[in-house]
mmCIF file of C-alpha atoms in Angstrom:
data_model
loop_
_atom_site.group_PDB
_atom_site.id
_atom_site.type_symbol
_atom_site.label_atom_id
_atom_site.label_comp_id
_atom_site.label_asym_id
_atom_site.label_seq_id
_atom_site.Cartn_x
_atom_site.Cartn_y
_atom_site.Cartn_z
ATOM 1 C CA MET K 1 161.475 254.969 77.853
ATOM 2 C CA GLN K 2 162.327 257.633 80.401
ATOM 3 C CA SER K 3 165.573 257.712 82.350
ATOM 4 C CA ALA K 4 166.442 259.154 85.750
ATOM 5 C CA LYS K 5 166.540 262.949 85.991
ATOM 6 C CA PHE K 6 168.856 265.159 87.988
ATOM 7 C CA ILE K 7 167.413 265.798 91.437
ATOM 8 C CA TYR K 8 169.546 268.761 92.489
ATOM 9 C CA THR K 9 169.452 271.752 90.175
ATOM 10 C CA PRO K 10 173.038 272.890 91.023
ATOM 11 C CA PHE K 11 174.402 269.637 89.614
ATOM 12 C CA LEU K 12 172.269 270.083 86.513
ATOM 13 C CA LEU K 13 173.652 273.584 86.019
ATOM 14 C CA ILE K 14 177.199 272.253 86.308
ATOM 15 C CA TRP K 15 176.397 269.753 83.557
ATOM 16 C CA ILE K 16 174.761 272.405 81.395
ATOM 17 C CA MET K 17 177.581 274.899 81.809
ATOM 18 C CA ALA K 18 180.318 272.338 81.104
ATOM 19 C CA CYS K 19 182.019 273.275 77.822
ATOM 20 C CA SER K 20 180.384 276.695 78.099
ATOM 21 C CA PRO K 21 181.059 279.770 75.924
ATOM 22 C CA ASN K 22 184.289 280.321 77.879
ATOM 23 C CA GLU K 23 185.887 277.050 76.720
ATOM 24 C CA SER K 24 188.955 277.355 74.541
ATOM 25 C CA LYS K 25 189.495 275.906 71.096
ATOM 26 C CA GLU K 26 192.057 273.599 72.658
ATOM 27 C CA ASP K 27 189.380 272.257 74.997
ATOM 28 C CA ARG K 28 187.300 271.281 71.982
ATOM 29 C CA ALA K 29 190.136 269.759 69.983
ATOM 30 C CA GLY K 30 189.244 266.225 71.012
ATOM 31 C CA GLU K 31 185.647 266.468 69.813
ATOM 32 C CA LYS K 32 184.422 265.486 66.382
ATOM 33 C CA SER K 33 184.077 268.339 63.926
ATOM 34 C CA ILE K 34 181.373 270.802 64.940
ATOM 35 C CA GLU K 35 180.526 273.324 62.237
ATOM 36 C CA THR K 36 179.724 276.261 64.467
ATOM 37 C CA ASN K 37 181.047 279.689 65.335
ATOM 38 C CA GLU K 38 183.417 278.938 68.212
ATOM 39 C CA LEU K 39 184.034 282.596 69.060
ATOM 40 C CA ALA K 40 180.510 283.687 69.938
ATOM 41 C CA LEU K 41 177.522 281.509 70.728
ATOM 42 C CA ASN K 42 174.023 282.283 69.490
ATOM 43 C CA THR K 43 175.191 284.891 66.994
ATOM 44 C CA LEU K 44 175.299 285.174 63.224
ATOM 45 C CA THR K 45 178.475 285.799 61.269
ATOM 46 C CA ASP K 46 178.508 288.410 58.515
ATOM 47 C CA THR K 47 178.435 285.568 55.984
ATOM 48 C CA GLU K 48 175.401 283.999 57.653
ATOM 49 C CA LYS K 49 173.618 287.331 57.688
ATOM 50 C CA ALA K 50 174.313 287.770 53.974
ATOM 51 C CA GLN K 51 172.866 284.281 53.387
ATOM 52 C CA ASP K 52 169.663 285.207 55.275
ATOM 53 C CA TRP K 53 170.207 282.972 58.275
ATOM 54 C CA GLU K 54 168.179 283.846 61.378
ATOM 55 C CA LEU K 55 168.534 282.858 65.009
ATOM 56 C CA LEU K 56 165.783 280.760 66.545
ATOM 57 C CA PHE K 57 167.335 281.180 70.008
ATOM 58 C CA ASP K 58 168.735 284.540 71.108
ATOM 59 C CA GLY K 59 170.838 283.090 73.931
ATOM 60 C CA VAL K 60 169.083 284.982 76.722
ATOM 61 C CA SER K 61 165.372 284.152 76.547
ATOM 62 C CA THR K 62 162.780 281.716 75.198
ATOM 63 C CA GLN K 63 161.417 284.362 72.848
ATOM 64 C CA GLY K 64 160.135 282.743 69.660
ATOM 65 C CA TRP K 65 159.239 279.485 71.413
ATOM 66 C CA HIS K 66 156.215 278.238 73.333
ATOM 67 C CA SER K 67 155.006 275.025 74.913
ATOM 68 C CA TYR K 68 153.298 272.716 72.461
ATOM 69 C CA LEU K 69 149.545 273.371 72.672
ATOM 70 C CA GLY K 70 150.334 275.955 75.333
ATOM 71 C CA ASP K 71 151.660 279.445 75.854
ATOM 72 C CA GLU K 72 154.861 280.346 77.645
ATOM 73 C CA THR K 73 157.466 277.618 77.970
ATOM 74 C CA THR K 74 158.848 276.352 81.289
ATOM 75 C CA TRP K 75 162.210 275.567 79.689
ATOM 76 C CA GLN K 76 165.077 277.644 81.054
ATOM 77 C CA VAL K 77 168.035 279.647 79.769
ATOM 78 C CA ALA K 78 171.461 279.870 81.438
ATOM 79 C CA GLY K 79 174.867 280.770 80.050
ATOM 80 C CA GLY K 80 173.608 281.032 76.498
ATOM 81 C CA ILE K 81 172.009 277.582 76.638
ATOM 82 C CA LEU K 82 168.340 276.605 76.272
ATOM 83 C CA TYR K 83 167.571 273.577 78.418
ATOM 84 C CA THR K 84 165.019 271.492 80.256
ATOM 85 C CA GLU K 85 165.564 269.462 83.401
ATOM 86 C CA GLY K 86 162.940 267.020 82.150
ATOM 87 C CA GLY K 87 159.219 267.079 82.781
ATOM 88 C CA ASN K 88 158.681 270.528 81.269
ATOM 89 C CA GLY K 89 156.960 269.443 78.066
ATOM 90 C CA ASP K 90 157.883 269.824 74.410
ATOM 91 C CA ILE K 91 158.375 273.277 72.873
ATOM 92 C CA VAL K 92 157.857 274.551 69.329
ATOM 93 C CA THR K 93 158.694 277.676 67.379
ATOM 94 C CA ASP K 94 156.160 280.451 67.029
ATOM 95 C CA ALA K 95 156.934 280.527 63.299
ATOM 96 C CA GLU K 96 156.303 277.819 60.720
ATOM 97 C CA PHE K 97 158.806 276.728 58.079
ATOM 98 C CA GLU K 98 158.511 274.894 54.774
ATOM 99 C CA ASP K 99 161.860 274.394 53.001
ATOM 100 C CA PHE K 100 164.812 275.186 55.236
ATOM 101 C CA GLU K 101 168.285 274.419 56.502
ATOM 102 C CA LEU K 102 168.454 274.126 60.297
ATOM 103 C CA LEU K 103 171.565 274.095 62.483
ATOM 104 C CA VAL K 104 171.588 273.256 66.199
ATOM 105 C CA ASP K 105 174.104 272.209 68.843
ATOM 106 C CA TRP K 106 172.851 269.831 71.541
ATOM 107 C CA LYS K 107 173.945 267.527 74.311
ATOM 108 C CA ILE K 108 172.205 264.910 76.408
ATOM 109 C CA GLN K 109 172.890 263.265 79.725
ATOM 110 C CA ASP K 110 173.917 259.627 80.175
ATOM 111 C CA GLN K 111 170.931 257.442 79.156
ATOM 112 C CA GLY K 112 169.208 260.533 77.782
ATOM 113 C CA ASN K 113 166.603 260.797 75.036
ATOM 114 C CA SER K 114 165.308 263.777 73.053
ATOM 115 C CA GLY K 115 164.681 264.901 69.496
ATOM 116 C CA VAL K 116 164.395 267.757 67.012
ATOM 117 C CA PHE K 117 161.131 267.813 65.038
ATOM 118 C CA TYR K 118 160.062 269.653 61.897
ATOM 119 C CA HIS K 119 156.822 270.295 59.975
ATOM 120 C CA VAL K 120 154.919 269.951 63.250
ATOM 121 C CA ILE K 121 151.200 270.722 63.030
ATOM 122 C CA GLU K 122 150.076 272.308 66.296
ATOM 123 C CA ALA K 123 146.406 271.449 66.763
ATOM 124 C CA PRO K 124 144.316 269.941 69.613
ATOM 125 C CA GLU K 125 143.597 266.818 67.590
ATOM 126 C CA TYR K 126 147.343 266.054 67.695
ATOM 127 C CA PRO K 127 148.263 265.867 71.400
ATOM 128 C CA ARG K 128 151.942 265.005 70.734
ATOM 129 C CA ILE K 129 154.401 266.558 68.304
ATOM 130 C CA HIS K 130 155.411 263.159 66.921
ATOM 131 C CA HIS K 131 151.875 262.635 65.637
ATOM 132 C CA THR K 132 152.672 264.914 62.695
ATOM 133 C CA GLY K 133 156.354 265.891 62.651
ATOM 134 C CA PRO K 134 159.356 263.809 61.556
ATOM 135 C CA GLU K 135 162.071 263.605 64.217
ATOM 136 C CA PHE K 136 165.850 263.817 64.172
ATOM 137 C CA GLN K 137 166.520 261.352 66.992
ATOM 138 C CA LEU K 138 168.842 262.355 69.860
ATOM 139 C CA ILE K 139 169.637 259.504 72.254
ATOM 140 C CA ASP K 140 172.412 257.761 74.189
ATOM 141 C CA ASP K 141 173.080 254.965 71.680
ATOM 142 C CA GLU K 142 175.344 252.984 73.995
ATOM 143 C CA ASN K 143 173.770 253.264 77.444
ATOM 144 C CA TYR K 144 170.047 253.733 76.942
ATOM 145 C CA PRO K 145 168.245 251.495 79.462
ATOM 146 C CA GLN K 146 166.255 249.720 76.734
ATOM 147 C CA GLU K 147 167.581 247.967 73.661
ATOM 148 C CA LEU K 148 167.338 250.275 70.658
ATOM 149 C CA LEU K 149 166.368 249.457 67.109
ATOM 150 C CA ASP K 150 168.617 250.954 64.445
ATOM 151 C CA THR K 151 165.761 253.310 63.549
ATOM 152 C CA GLN K 152 165.849 254.683 67.113
ATOM 153 C CA LYS K 153 169.519 255.663 67.168
ATOM 154 C CA THR K 154 170.954 259.158 66.955
ATOM 155 C CA GLY K 155 170.448 260.829 63.596
ATOM 156 C CA ALA K 156 167.630 258.536 62.510
ATOM 157 C CA ILE K 157 164.336 259.756 61.166
ATOM 158 C CA SER K 158 163.002 258.321 64.371
ATOM 159 C CA ASP K 159 161.294 254.916 64.047
ATOM 160 C CA LEU K 160 161.313 255.337 60.279
ATOM 161 C CA LYS K 161 164.803 255.249 58.748
ATOM 162 C CA ALA K 162 168.063 254.294 60.458
ATOM 163 C CA PRO K 163 171.235 256.374 60.202
ATOM 164 C CA ASP K 164 173.879 255.087 57.789
ATOM 165 C CA VAL K 165 176.554 255.749 60.403
ATOM 166 C CA LEU K 166 176.612 256.450 64.144
ATOM 167 C CA ALA K 167 178.373 259.788 64.495
ATOM 168 C CA SER K 168 177.327 261.182 67.892
ATOM 169 C CA ASN K 169 179.705 262.217 70.654
ATOM 170 C CA SER K 170 179.491 260.758 74.144
ATOM 171 C CA PRO K 171 176.781 261.954 76.551
ATOM 172 C CA GLY K 172 177.788 265.265 78.122
ATOM 173 C CA GLU K 173 179.608 266.406 74.953
ATOM 174 C CA TRP K 174 178.210 268.823 72.409
ATOM 175 C CA ASN K 175 177.007 267.601 69.022
ATOM 176 C CA HIS K 176 176.141 269.524 65.880
ATOM 177 C CA THR K 177 173.023 268.687 63.871
ATOM 178 C CA ARG K 178 172.108 269.938 60.418
ATOM 179 C CA ILE K 179 168.710 269.249 58.882
ATOM 180 C CA VAL K 180 167.942 270.156 55.268
ATOM 181 C CA VAL K 181 164.390 269.937 53.908
ATOM 182 C CA GLN K 182 163.707 271.043 50.357
ATOM 183 C CA GLU K 183 160.846 270.029 48.060
ATOM 184 C CA GLY K 184 160.313 266.838 50.015
ATOM 185 C CA GLN K 185 163.975 265.841 50.118
ATOM 186 C CA VAL K 186 165.289 265.381 53.655
ATOM 187 C CA GLU K 187 168.891 265.190 54.827
ATOM 188 C CA HIS K 188 170.048 264.554 58.394
ATOM 189 C CA TRP K 189 173.650 265.524 59.178
ATOM 190 C CA LEU K 190 175.480 264.848 62.437
ATOM 191 C CA ASN K 191 178.892 266.243 63.360
ATOM 192 C CA GLY K 192 179.734 266.849 59.705
ATOM 193 C CA GLU K 193 178.517 263.495 58.343
ATOM 194 C CA LYS K 194 175.356 262.912 56.333
ATOM 195 C CA VAL K 195 173.626 260.085 58.195
ATOM 196 C CA VAL K 196 170.163 259.914 56.585
ATOM 197 C CA GLU K 197 168.636 260.853 53.247
ATOM 198 C CA ALA K 198 164.993 260.344 52.267
ATOM 199 C CA GLU K 199 162.225 261.665 50.046
ATOM 200 C CA MET K 200 158.965 262.428 51.794
ATOM 201 C CA GLY K 201 155.968 261.101 49.915
ATOM 202 C CA SER K 202 157.991 258.650 47.821
ATOM 203 C CA PRO K 203 156.897 254.976 47.610
ATOM 204 C CA GLU K 204 159.771 254.059 49.953
ATOM 205 C CA TRP K 205 158.687 256.734 52.431
ATOM 206 C CA GLU K 206 155.035 255.680 52.369
ATOM 207 C CA GLU K 207 156.022 252.067 52.973
ATOM 208 C CA LEU K 208 158.223 253.047 55.907
ATOM 209 C CA VAL K 209 155.388 255.076 57.437
ATOM 210 C CA ALA K 210 152.866 252.278 56.891
ATOM 211 C CA ASN K 211 155.125 249.855 58.771
ATOM 212 C CA SER K 212 155.825 252.266 61.639
ATOM 213 C CA LYS K 213 153.998 253.432 64.760
ATOM 214 C CA PHE K 214 153.032 256.548 62.787
ATOM 215 C CA ALA K 215 150.694 254.730 60.400
ATOM 216 C CA GLU K 216 147.623 255.735 62.423
ATOM 217 C CA PHE K 217 148.599 259.422 62.572
ATOM 218 C CA ASP K 218 148.690 262.278 60.063
ATOM 219 C CA TYR K 219 152.458 261.929 60.058
ATOM 220 C CA ALA K 220 154.386 264.093 57.579
ATOM 221 C CA LYS K 221 151.205 264.914 55.680
ATOM 222 C CA VAL K 222 152.104 268.578 55.246
ATOM 223 C CA ARG K 223 155.215 270.326 53.983
ATOM 224 C CA LYS K 224 155.105 273.255 56.385
ATOM 225 C CA GLY K 225 155.037 273.442 60.172
ATOM 226 C CA ARG K 226 156.828 274.311 63.385
ATOM 227 C CA ILE K 227 160.264 273.257 64.586
ATOM 228 C CA GLY K 228 160.003 271.297 67.850
ATOM 229 C CA LEU K 229 162.362 270.332 70.686
ATOM 230 C CA GLN K 230 161.406 267.310 72.739
ATOM 231 C CA ASP K 231 161.349 266.940 76.512
ATOM 232 C CA HIS K 232 161.289 263.164 76.876
ATOM 233 C CA GLY K 233 161.723 263.418 80.652
ATOM 234 C CA ASP K 234 165.521 263.722 80.571
ATOM 235 C CA PRO K 235 167.803 266.760 80.815
ATOM 236 C CA VAL K 236 168.769 268.097 77.387
ATOM 237 C CA ALA K 237 170.507 271.309 76.321
ATOM 238 C CA PHE K 238 170.561 273.279 73.056
ATOM 239 C CA ARG K 239 172.438 276.272 71.692
ATOM 240 C CA ASN K 240 173.288 277.916 68.339
ATOM 241 C CA ILE K 241 169.852 277.226 66.887
ATOM 242 C CA LYS K 242 169.642 278.933 63.508
ATOM 243 C CA ILE K 243 167.650 278.489 60.326
ATOM 244 C CA ARG K 244 167.763 279.575 56.702
ATOM 245 C CA VAL K 245 164.669 279.466 54.521
ATOM 246 C CA LEU K 246 165.351 277.809 51.158
#
């Protein structure tokens, strides 16, 4: 399920830098609501600091992240944006989180595919992050080169529970994701709309897992793990990644 990647890095950088920190509020007026600090990327407001938010991406380096089952990441940083051209492998946070609220801005390319994972167990017996961690699906719902199930569309708990509404912006535009995990309760939010709600470990959840491709894995068996960003082979960009422990 991989799509074509950019061949020439300069064109990729143009795509990444589009709608960069220098864009005006007027430039963003046509986008769906994005709950983010429009004045300064990858920073915390005084209110966020008082609420114990912390940045997972400092805007200038990959500090705090590493390749899954590896060391230093080959993802890149430019213009306050963390990105991969595709083919650089998945990355995860150095730290582990249990109950949390996570915010992240992201954008994909036409026909692109990626995801944000949580409660990832990093161990050699799990060669892929989706073997253990639930995924907030990021994908081009309209133009992906293969027909998508509802459980594979943006905002879904990937391959498990479909979003109640499709709320993503077009490829090339920024989106805002919010993930809340507390005492087994999971909420996926996209551009200001709650699109998925579930209870990990509930009878409904266990039935969904049993009927999914995750049935053979130790999927969502723990309530603490790393945050992961997926390189599915397509260019994807992230910014304003911040978390608050609940």
